[in-house]
PDB file of C-alpha atoms in Angstrom:
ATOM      1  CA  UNK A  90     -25.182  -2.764  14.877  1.00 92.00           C
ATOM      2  CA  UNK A  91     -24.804   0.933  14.826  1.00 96.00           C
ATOM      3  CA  UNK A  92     -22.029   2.765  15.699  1.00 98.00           C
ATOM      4  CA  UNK A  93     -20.168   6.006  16.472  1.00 98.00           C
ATOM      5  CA  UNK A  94     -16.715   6.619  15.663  1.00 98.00           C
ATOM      6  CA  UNK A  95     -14.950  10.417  16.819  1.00 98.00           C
ATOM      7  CA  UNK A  96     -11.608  10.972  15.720  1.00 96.00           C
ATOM      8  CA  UNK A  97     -10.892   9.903  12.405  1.00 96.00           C
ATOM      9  CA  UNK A  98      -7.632   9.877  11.848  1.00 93.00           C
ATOM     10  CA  UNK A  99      -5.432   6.569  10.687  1.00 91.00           C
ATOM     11  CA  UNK A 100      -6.536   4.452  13.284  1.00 92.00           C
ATOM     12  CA  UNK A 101      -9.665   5.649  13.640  1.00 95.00           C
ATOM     13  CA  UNK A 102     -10.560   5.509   9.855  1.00 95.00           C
ATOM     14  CA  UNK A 103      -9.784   2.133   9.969  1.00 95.00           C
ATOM     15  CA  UNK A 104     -12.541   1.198  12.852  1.00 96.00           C
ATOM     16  CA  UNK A 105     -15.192   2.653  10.345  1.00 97.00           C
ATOM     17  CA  UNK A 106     -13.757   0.310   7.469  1.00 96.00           C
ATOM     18  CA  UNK A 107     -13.529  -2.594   9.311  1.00 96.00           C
ATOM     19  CA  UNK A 108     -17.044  -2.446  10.535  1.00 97.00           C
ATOM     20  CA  UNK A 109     -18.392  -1.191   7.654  1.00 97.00           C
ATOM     21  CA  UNK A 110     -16.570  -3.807   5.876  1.00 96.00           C
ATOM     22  CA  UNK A 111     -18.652  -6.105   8.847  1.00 96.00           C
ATOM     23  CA  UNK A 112     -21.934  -5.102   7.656  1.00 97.00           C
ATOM     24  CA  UNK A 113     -22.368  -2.518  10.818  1.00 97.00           C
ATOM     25  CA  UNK A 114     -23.589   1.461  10.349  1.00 97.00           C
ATOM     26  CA  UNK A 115     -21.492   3.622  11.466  1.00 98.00           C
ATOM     27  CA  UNK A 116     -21.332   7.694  12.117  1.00 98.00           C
ATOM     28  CA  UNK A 117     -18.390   8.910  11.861  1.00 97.00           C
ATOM     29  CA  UNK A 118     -17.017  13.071  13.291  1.00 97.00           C
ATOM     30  CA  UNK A 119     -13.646  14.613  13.179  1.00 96.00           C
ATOM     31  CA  UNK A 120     -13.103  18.336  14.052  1.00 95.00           C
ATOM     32  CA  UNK A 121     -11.343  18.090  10.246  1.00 95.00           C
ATOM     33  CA  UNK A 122     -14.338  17.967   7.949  1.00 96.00           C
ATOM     34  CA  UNK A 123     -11.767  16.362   5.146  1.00 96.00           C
ATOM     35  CA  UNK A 124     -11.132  13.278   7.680  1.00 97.00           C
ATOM     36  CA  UNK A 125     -14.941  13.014   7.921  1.00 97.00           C
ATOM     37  CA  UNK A 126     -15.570  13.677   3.913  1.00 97.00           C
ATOM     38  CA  UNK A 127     -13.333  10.595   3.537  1.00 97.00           C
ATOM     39  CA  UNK A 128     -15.044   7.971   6.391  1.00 97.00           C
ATOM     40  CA  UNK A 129     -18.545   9.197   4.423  1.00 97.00           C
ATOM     41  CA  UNK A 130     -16.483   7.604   0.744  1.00 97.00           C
ATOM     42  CA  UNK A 131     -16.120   4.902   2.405  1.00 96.00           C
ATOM     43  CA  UNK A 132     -19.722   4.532   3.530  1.00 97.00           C
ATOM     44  CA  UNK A 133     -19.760   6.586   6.899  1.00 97.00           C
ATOM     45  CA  UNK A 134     -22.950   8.779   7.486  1.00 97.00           C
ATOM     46  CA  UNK A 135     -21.387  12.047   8.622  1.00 97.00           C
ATOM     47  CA  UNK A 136     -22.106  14.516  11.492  1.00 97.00           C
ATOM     48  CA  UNK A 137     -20.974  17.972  11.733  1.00 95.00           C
ATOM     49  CA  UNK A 138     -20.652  17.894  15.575  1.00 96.00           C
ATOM     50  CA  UNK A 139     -20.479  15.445  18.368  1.00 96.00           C
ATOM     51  CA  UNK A 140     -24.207  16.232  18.999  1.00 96.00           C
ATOM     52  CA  UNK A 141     -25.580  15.797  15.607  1.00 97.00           C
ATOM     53  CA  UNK A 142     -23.423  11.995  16.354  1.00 97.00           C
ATOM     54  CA  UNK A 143     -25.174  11.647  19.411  1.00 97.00           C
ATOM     55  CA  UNK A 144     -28.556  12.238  17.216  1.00 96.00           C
ATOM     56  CA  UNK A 145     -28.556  10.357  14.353  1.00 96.00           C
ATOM     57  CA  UNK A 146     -27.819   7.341  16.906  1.00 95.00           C
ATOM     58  CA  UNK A 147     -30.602   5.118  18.498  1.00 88.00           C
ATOM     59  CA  UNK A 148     -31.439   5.345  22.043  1.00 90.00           C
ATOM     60  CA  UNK A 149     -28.583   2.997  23.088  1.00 92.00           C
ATOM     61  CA  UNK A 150     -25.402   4.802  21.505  1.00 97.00           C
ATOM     62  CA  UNK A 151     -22.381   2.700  21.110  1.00 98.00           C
ATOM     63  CA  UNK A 152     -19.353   5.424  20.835  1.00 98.00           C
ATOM     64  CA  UNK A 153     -15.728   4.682  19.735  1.00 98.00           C
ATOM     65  CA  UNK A 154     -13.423   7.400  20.377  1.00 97.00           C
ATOM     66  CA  UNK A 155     -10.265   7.607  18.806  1.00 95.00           C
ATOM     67  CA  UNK A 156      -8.952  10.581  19.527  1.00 94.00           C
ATOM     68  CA  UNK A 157      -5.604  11.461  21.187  1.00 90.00           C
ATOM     69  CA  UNK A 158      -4.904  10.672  24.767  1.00 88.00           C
ATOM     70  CA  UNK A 159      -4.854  13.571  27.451  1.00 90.00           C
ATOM     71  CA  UNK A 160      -7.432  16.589  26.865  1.00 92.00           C
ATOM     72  CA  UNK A 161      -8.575  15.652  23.993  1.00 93.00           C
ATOM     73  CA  UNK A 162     -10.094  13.116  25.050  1.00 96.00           C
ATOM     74  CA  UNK A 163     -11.720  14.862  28.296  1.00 96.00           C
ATOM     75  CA  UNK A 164     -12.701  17.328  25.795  1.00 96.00           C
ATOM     76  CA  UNK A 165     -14.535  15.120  23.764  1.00 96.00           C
ATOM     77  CA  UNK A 166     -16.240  13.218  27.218  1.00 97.00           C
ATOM     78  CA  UNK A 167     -17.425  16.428  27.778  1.00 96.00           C
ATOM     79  CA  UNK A 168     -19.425  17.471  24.666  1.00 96.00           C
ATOM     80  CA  UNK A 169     -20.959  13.941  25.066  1.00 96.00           C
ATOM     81  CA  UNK A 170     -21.791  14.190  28.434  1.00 95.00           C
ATOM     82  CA  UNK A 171     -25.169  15.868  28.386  1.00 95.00           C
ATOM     83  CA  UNK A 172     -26.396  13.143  25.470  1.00 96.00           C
ATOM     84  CA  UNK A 173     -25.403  10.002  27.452  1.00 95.00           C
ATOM     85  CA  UNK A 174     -26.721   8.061  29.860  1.00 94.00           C
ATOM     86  CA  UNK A 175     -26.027   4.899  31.709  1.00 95.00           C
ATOM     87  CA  UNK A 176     -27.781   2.336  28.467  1.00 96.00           C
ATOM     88  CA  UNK A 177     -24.866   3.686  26.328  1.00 97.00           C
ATOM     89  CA  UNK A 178     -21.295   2.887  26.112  1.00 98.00           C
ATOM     90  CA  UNK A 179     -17.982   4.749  25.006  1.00 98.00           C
ATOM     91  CA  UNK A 180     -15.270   3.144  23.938  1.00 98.00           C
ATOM     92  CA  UNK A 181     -11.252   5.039  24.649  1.00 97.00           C
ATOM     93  CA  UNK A 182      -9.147   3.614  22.015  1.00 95.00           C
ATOM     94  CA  UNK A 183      -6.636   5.656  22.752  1.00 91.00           C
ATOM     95  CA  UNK A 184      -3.326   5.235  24.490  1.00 89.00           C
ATOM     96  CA  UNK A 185      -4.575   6.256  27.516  1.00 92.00           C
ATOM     97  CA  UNK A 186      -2.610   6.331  31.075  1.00 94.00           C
ATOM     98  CA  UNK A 187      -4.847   3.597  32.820  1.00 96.00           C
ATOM     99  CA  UNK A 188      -5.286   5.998  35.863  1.00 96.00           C
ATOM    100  CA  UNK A 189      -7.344   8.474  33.809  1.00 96.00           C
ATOM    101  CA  UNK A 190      -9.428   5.510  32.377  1.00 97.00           C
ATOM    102  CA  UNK A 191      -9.986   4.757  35.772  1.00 97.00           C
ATOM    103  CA  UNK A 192     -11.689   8.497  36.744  1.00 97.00           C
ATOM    104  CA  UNK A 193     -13.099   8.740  33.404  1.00 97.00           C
ATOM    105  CA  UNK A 194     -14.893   5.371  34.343  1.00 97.00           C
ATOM    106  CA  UNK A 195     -16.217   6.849  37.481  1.00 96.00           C
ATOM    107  CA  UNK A 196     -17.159  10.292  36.017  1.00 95.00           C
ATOM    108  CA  UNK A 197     -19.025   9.081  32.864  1.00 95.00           C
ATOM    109  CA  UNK A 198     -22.488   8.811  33.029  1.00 94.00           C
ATOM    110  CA  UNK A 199     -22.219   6.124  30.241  1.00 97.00           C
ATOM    111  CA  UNK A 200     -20.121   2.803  30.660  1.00 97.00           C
ATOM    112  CA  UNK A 201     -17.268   3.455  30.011  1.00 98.00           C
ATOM    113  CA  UNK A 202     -14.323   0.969  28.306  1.00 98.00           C
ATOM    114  CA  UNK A 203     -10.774   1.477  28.118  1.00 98.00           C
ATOM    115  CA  UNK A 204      -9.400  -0.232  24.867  1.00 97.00           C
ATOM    116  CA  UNK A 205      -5.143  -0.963  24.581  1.00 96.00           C
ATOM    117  CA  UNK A 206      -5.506  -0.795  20.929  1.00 94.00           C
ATOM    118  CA  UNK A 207      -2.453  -2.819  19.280  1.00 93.00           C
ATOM    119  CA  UNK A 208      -1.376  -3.293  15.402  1.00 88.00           C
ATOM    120  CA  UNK A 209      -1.076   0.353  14.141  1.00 77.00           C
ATOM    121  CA  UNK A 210      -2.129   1.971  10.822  1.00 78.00           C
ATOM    122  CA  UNK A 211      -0.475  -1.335   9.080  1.00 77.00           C
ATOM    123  CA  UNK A 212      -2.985  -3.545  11.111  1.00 76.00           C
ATOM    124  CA  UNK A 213      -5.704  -2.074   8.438  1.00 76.00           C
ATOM    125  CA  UNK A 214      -6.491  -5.604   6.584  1.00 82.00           C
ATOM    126  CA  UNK A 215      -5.231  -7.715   9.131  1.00 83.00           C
ATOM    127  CA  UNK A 216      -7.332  -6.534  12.271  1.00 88.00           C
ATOM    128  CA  UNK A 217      -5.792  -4.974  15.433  1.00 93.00           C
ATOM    129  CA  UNK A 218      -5.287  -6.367  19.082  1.00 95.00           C
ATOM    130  CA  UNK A 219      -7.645  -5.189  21.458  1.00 97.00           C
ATOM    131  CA  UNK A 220      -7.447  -5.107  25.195  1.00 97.00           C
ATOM    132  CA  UNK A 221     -10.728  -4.295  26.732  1.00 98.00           C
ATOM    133  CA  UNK A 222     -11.326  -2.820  30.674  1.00 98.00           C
ATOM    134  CA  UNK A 223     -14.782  -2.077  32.241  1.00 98.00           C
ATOM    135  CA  UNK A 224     -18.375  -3.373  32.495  1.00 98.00           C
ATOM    136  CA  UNK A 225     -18.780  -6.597  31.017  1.00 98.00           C
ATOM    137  CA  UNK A 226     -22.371  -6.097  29.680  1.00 98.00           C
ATOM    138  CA  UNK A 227     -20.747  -3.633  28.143  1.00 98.00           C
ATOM    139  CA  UNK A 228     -17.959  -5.418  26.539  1.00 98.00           C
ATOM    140  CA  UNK A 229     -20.558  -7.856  25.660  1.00 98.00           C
ATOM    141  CA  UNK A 230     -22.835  -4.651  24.043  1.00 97.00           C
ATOM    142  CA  UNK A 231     -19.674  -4.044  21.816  1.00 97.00           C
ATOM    143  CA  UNK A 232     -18.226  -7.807  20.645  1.00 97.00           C
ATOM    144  CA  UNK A 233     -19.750  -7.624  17.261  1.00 96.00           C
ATOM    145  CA  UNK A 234     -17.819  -4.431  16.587  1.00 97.00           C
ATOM    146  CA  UNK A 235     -14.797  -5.716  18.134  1.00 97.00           C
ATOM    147  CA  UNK A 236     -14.957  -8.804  16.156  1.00 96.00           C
ATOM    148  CA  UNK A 237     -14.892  -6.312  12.752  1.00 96.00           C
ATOM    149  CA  UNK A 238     -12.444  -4.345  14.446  1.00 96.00           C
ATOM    150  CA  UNK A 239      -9.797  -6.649  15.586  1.00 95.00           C
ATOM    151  CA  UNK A 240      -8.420 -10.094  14.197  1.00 83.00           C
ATOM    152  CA  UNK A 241     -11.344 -11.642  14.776  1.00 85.00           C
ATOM    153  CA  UNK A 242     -12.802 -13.575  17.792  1.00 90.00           C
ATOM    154  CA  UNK A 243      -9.160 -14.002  19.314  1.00 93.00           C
ATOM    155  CA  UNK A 244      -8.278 -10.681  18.859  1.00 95.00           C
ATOM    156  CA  UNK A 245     -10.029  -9.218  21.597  1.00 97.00           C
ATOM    157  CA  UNK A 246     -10.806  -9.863  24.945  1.00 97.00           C
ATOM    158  CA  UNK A 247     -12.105  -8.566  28.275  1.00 98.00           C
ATOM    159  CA  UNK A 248      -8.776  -7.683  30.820  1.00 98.00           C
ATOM    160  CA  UNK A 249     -11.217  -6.787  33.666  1.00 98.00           C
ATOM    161  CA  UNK A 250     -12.166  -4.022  35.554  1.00 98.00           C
ATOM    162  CA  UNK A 251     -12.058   0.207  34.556  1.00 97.00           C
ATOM    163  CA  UNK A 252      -8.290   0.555  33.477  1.00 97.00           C
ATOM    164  CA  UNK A 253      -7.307  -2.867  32.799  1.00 98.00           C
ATOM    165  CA  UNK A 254      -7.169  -2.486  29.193  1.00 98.00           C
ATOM    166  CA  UNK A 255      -4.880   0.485  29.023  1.00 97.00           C
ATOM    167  CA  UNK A 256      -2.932  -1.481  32.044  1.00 98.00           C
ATOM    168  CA  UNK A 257      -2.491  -4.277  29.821  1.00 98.00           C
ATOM    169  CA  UNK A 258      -1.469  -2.437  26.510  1.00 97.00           C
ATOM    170  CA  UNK A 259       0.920   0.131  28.527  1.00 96.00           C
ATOM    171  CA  UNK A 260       3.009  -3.344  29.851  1.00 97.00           C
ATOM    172  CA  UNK A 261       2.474  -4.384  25.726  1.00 96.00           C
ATOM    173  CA  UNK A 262       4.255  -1.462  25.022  1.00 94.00           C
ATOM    174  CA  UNK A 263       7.217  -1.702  27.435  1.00 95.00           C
ATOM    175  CA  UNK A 264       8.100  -5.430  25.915  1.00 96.00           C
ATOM    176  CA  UNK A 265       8.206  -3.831  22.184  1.00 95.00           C
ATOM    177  CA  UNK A 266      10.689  -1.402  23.628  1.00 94.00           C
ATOM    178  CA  UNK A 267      12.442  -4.582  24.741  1.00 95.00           C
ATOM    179  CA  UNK A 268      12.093  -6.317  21.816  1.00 96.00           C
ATOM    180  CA  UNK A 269      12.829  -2.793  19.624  1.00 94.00           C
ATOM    181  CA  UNK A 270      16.072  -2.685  21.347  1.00 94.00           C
ATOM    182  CA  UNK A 271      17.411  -6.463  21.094  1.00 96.00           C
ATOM    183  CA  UNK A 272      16.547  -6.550  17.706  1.00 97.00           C
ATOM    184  CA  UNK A 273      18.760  -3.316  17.386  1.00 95.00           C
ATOM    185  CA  UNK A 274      21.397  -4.263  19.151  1.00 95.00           C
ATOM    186  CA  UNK A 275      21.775  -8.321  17.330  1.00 97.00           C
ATOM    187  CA  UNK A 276      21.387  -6.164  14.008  1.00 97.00           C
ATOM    188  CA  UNK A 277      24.159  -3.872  14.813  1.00 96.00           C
ATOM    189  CA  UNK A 278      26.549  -6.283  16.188  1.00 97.00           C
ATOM    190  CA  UNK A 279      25.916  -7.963  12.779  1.00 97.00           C
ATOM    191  CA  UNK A 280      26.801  -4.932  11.095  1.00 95.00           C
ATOM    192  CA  UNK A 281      29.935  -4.154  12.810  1.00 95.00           C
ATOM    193  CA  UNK A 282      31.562  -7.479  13.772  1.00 95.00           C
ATOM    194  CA  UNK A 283      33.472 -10.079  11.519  1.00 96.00           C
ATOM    195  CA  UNK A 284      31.300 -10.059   8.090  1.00 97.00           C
ATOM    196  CA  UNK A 285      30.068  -8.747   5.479  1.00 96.00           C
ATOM    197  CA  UNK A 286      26.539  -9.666   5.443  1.00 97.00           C
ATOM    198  CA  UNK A 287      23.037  -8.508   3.875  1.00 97.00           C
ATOM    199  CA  UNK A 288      20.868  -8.152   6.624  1.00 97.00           C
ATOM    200  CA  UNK A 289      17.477  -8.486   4.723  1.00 97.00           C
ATOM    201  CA  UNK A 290      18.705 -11.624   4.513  1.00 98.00           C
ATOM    202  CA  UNK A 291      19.400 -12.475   7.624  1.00 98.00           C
ATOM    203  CA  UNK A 292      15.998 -11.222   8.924  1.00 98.00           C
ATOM    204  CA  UNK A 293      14.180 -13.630   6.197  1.00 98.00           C
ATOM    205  CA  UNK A 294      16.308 -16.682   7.135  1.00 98.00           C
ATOM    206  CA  UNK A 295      15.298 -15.889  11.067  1.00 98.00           C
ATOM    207  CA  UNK A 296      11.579 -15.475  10.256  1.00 96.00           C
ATOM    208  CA  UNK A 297      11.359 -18.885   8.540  1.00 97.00           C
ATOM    209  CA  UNK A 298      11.237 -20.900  11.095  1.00 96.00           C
ATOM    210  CA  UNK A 299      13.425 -19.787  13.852  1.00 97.00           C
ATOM    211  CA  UNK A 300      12.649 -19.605  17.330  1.00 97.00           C
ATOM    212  CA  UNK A 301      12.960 -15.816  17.301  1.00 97.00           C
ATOM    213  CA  UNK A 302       9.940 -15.242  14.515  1.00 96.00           C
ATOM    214  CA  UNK A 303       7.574 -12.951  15.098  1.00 95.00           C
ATOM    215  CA  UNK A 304       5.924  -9.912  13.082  1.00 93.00           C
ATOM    216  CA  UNK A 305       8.802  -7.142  14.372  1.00 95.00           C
ATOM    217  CA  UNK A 306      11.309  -9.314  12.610  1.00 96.00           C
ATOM    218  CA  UNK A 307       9.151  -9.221   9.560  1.00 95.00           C
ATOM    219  CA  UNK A 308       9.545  -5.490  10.241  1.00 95.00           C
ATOM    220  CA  UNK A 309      13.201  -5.493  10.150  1.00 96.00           C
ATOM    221  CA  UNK A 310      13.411  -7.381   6.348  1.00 97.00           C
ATOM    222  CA  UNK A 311      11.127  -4.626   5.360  1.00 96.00           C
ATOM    223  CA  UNK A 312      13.204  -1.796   6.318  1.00 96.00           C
ATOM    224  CA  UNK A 313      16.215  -3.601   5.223  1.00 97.00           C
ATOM    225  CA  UNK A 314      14.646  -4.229   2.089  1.00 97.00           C
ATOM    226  CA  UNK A 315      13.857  -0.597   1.299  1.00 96.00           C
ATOM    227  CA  UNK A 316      16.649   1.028   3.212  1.00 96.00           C
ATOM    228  CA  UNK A 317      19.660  -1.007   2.974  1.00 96.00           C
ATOM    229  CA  UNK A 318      21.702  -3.316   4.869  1.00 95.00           C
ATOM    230  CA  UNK A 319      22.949  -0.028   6.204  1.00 94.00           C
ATOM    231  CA  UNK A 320      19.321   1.556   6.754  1.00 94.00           C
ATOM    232  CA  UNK A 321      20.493   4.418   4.447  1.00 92.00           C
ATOM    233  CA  UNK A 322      19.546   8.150   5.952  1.00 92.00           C
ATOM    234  CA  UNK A 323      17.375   6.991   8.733  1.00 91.00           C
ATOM    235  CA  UNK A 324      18.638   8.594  12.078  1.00 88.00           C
ATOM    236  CA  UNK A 325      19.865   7.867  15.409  1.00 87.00           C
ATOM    237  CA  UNK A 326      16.130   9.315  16.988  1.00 86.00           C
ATOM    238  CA  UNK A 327      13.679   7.179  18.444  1.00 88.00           C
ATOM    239  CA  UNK A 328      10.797   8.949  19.347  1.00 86.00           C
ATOM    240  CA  UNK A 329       7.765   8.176  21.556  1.00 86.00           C
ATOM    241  CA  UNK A 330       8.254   6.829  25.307  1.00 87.00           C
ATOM    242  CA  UNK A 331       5.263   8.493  27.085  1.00 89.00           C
ATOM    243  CA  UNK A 332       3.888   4.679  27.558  1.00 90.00           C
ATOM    244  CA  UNK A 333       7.211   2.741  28.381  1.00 91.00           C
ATOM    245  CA  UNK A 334       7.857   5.597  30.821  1.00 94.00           C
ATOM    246  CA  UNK A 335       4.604   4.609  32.601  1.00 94.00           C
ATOM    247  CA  UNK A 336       5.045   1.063  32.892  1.00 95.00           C
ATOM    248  CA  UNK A 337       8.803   1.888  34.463  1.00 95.00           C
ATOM    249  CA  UNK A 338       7.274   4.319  36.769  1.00 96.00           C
ATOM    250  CA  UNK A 339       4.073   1.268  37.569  1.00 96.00           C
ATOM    251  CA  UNK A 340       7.148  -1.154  37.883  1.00 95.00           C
ATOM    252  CA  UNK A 341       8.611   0.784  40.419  1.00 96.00           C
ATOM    253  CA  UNK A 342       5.457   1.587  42.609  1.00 96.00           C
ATOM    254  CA  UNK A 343       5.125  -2.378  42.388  1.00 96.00           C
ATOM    255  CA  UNK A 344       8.918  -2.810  43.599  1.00 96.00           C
ATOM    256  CA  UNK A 345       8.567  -5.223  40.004  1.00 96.00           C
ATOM    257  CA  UNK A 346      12.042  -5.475  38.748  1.00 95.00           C
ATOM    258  CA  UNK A 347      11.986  -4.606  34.702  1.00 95.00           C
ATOM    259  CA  UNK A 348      15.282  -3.843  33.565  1.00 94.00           C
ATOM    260  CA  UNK A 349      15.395  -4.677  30.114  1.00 94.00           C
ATOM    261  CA  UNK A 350      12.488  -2.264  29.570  1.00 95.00           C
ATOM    262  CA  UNK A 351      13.825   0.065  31.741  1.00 94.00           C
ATOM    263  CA  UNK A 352      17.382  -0.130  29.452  1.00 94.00           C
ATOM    264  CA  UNK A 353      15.350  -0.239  26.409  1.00 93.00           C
ATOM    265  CA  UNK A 354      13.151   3.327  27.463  1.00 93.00           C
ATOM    266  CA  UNK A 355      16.666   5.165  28.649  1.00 91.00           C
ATOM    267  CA  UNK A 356      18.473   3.928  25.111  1.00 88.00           C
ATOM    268  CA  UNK A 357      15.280   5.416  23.608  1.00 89.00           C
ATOM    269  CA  UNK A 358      15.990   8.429  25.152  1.00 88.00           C
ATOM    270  CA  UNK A 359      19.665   8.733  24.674  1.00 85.00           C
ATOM    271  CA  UNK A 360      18.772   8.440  20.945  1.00 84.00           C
ATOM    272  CA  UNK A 361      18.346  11.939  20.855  1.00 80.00           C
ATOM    273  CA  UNK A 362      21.951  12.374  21.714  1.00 74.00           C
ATOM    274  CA  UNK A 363      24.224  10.347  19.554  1.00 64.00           C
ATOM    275  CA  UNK A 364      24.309   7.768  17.017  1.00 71.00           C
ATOM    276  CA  UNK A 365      23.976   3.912  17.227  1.00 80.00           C
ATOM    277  CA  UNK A 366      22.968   1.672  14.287  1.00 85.00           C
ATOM    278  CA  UNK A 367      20.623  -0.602  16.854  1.00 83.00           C
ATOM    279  CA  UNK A 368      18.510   2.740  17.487  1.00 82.00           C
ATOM    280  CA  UNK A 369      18.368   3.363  13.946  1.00 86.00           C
ATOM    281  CA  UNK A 370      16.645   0.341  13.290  1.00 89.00           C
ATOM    282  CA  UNK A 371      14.087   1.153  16.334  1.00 87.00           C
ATOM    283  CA  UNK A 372      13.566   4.134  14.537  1.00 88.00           C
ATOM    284  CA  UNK A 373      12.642   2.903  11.524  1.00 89.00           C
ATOM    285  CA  UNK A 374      10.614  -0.181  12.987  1.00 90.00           C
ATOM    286  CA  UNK A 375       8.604   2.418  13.962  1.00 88.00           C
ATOM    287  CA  UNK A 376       7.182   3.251  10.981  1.00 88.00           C
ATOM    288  CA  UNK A 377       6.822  -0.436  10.024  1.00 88.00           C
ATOM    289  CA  UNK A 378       4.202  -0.655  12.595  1.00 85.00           C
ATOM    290  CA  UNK A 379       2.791   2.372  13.434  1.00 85.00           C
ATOM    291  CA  UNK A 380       3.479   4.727  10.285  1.00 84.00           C
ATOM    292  CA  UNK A 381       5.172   6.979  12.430  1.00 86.00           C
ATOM    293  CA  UNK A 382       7.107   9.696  10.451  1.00 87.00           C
ATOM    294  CA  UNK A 383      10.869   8.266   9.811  1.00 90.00           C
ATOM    295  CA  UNK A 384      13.108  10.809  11.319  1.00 87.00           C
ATOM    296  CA  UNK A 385      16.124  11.065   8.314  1.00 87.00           C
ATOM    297  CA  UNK A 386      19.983  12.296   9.113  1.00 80.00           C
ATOM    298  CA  UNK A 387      21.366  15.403   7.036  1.00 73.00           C
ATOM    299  CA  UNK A 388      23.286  15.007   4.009  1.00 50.00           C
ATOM    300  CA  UNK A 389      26.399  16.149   6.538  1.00 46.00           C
ATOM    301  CA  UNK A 390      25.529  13.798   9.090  1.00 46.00           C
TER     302      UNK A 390
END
């Protein structure tokens, strides 16, 4: 099928590779002409402007945006606006609140889908996790793409209605907090209590096999690995928390107890305070996932 991608950065460059890589055309736009000079190496056609997108499609335009949530994306509905209509669908990749998916839903003239988008710039070969909200003939419009784009057939799926998918992925992002923070806090306790130990280690004996396995541990014997048992010069500074501060804020208009992500969001915050070896490690987990930029300690720290 044919397809428009706007907003090329990592993320999005790696929806036009996967469906090229799928056999689907794709036409790809980023305000940075370099983004879009790169997405037409790799087999893109490229537009100049949203409307020159909007032209080279066919008559039913199938729209990926991955651009960043907030205005931007608003700002981008907009300048499609007047070349949609209610046969064509746009896709919000984005971390969106679910709340504007929701208006955006009712103000589009196209269908509209709101897509939790999980796996990061290191989900490239593997495929992401995608958590789809909105019209399901238009979920149905898009499965070839989001069989290219994601892990396959059981990497994607319809949540439900307008806002479901960025529902879904906010409450995905609360539990990694939670499961940032007790990996933290197991590592440091191993790295201040009774031993001497090599912690890249420990994370590869725990991922073989163990019932506390999973891809974030994998994480862990990677920054170990290239770090040090003592992660080096990474710092005590988590960033990020716009997402885990919505599903606190959802928790508590749905009187839903969630303290551990609750704990895990305030520890994120305190990060930019003072030192602890467990936010470290959250720090530097997230550039194992998400190639965020590693925040490093001075020499005199």
């Amino acid at each position: 099928m044919e397809l428009g991608v706007i907003g090329l950065g990592r993320m999005g460059q790696i929806v036009v590779n996967r469906s090229l890589d799928a056999g689907h055309d794709v036409v790809a736009f980023d305000l940075s002409a370099e983004a879009t000079a790169t997405a037409a190496e790799a087999g893109a056609t490229p537009a100049d402007s949203v409307a020159d997108l909007c032209d080279r499609l066919g008559p039913e335009k199938r729209i990926w945006l991955m651009v960043p949530a907030g205005d931007a994306v608003d700002a981008t509905l907009a300048d499609l606006e007047p070349h949609l209509d209610g046969d064509d669908v746009v896709v919000d990749g984005g971390n969106s609140q679910f709340q504007a998916s929701v208006r955006r839903a009712e103000e589009t003239d196209a269908a509209y889908l709101d897509c939790g988008t999980s796996g990061g710039p290191a989900s490239a070969e593997a495929g992401f996790s995608l958590m789809v909200g909105g019209p399901e003939w238009a979920y149905e419009a898009l499965v070839p793409v989001f069989d290219a784009v994601a892990t396959g057939p059981n990497g994607h799926d319809r949540m439900g209605e307008s806002g479901s998918g960025h529902y879904v992925k906010m409450v995905h992002n609360g539990v990694e907090y939670a499961l940032m923070q007790a990996y933290g806090e197991g590592f440091e306790l191993l790295s201040e209590g009774r031993y001497d130990l090599d912690m890249e280690s420990v994370a590869r004996t725990w991922n073989n096999g163990a019932v506390i396995r999973s891809w974030l541990l994998e994480l862990c014997e990677e920054a170990f690995r290239e770090e040090g048992s003592d992660l080096g010069d990474v710092a005590d500074h988590v960033a990020g928390g716009s997402t885990g501060t919505w599903t606190v804020e959802e928790a508590l208009e749905q009187e839903v107890p969630v303290p551990i992500i609750y704990q895990a969001l305030a520890e994120r915050f305190d990060s930019r305070n003072e030192g602890r070896f467990s936010r470290r490690l959250a720090n530097r987990l997230r550039y194992g996932f998400g190639r965020h930029e590693v925040a490093r300690r001075s020499d005199d720290a």
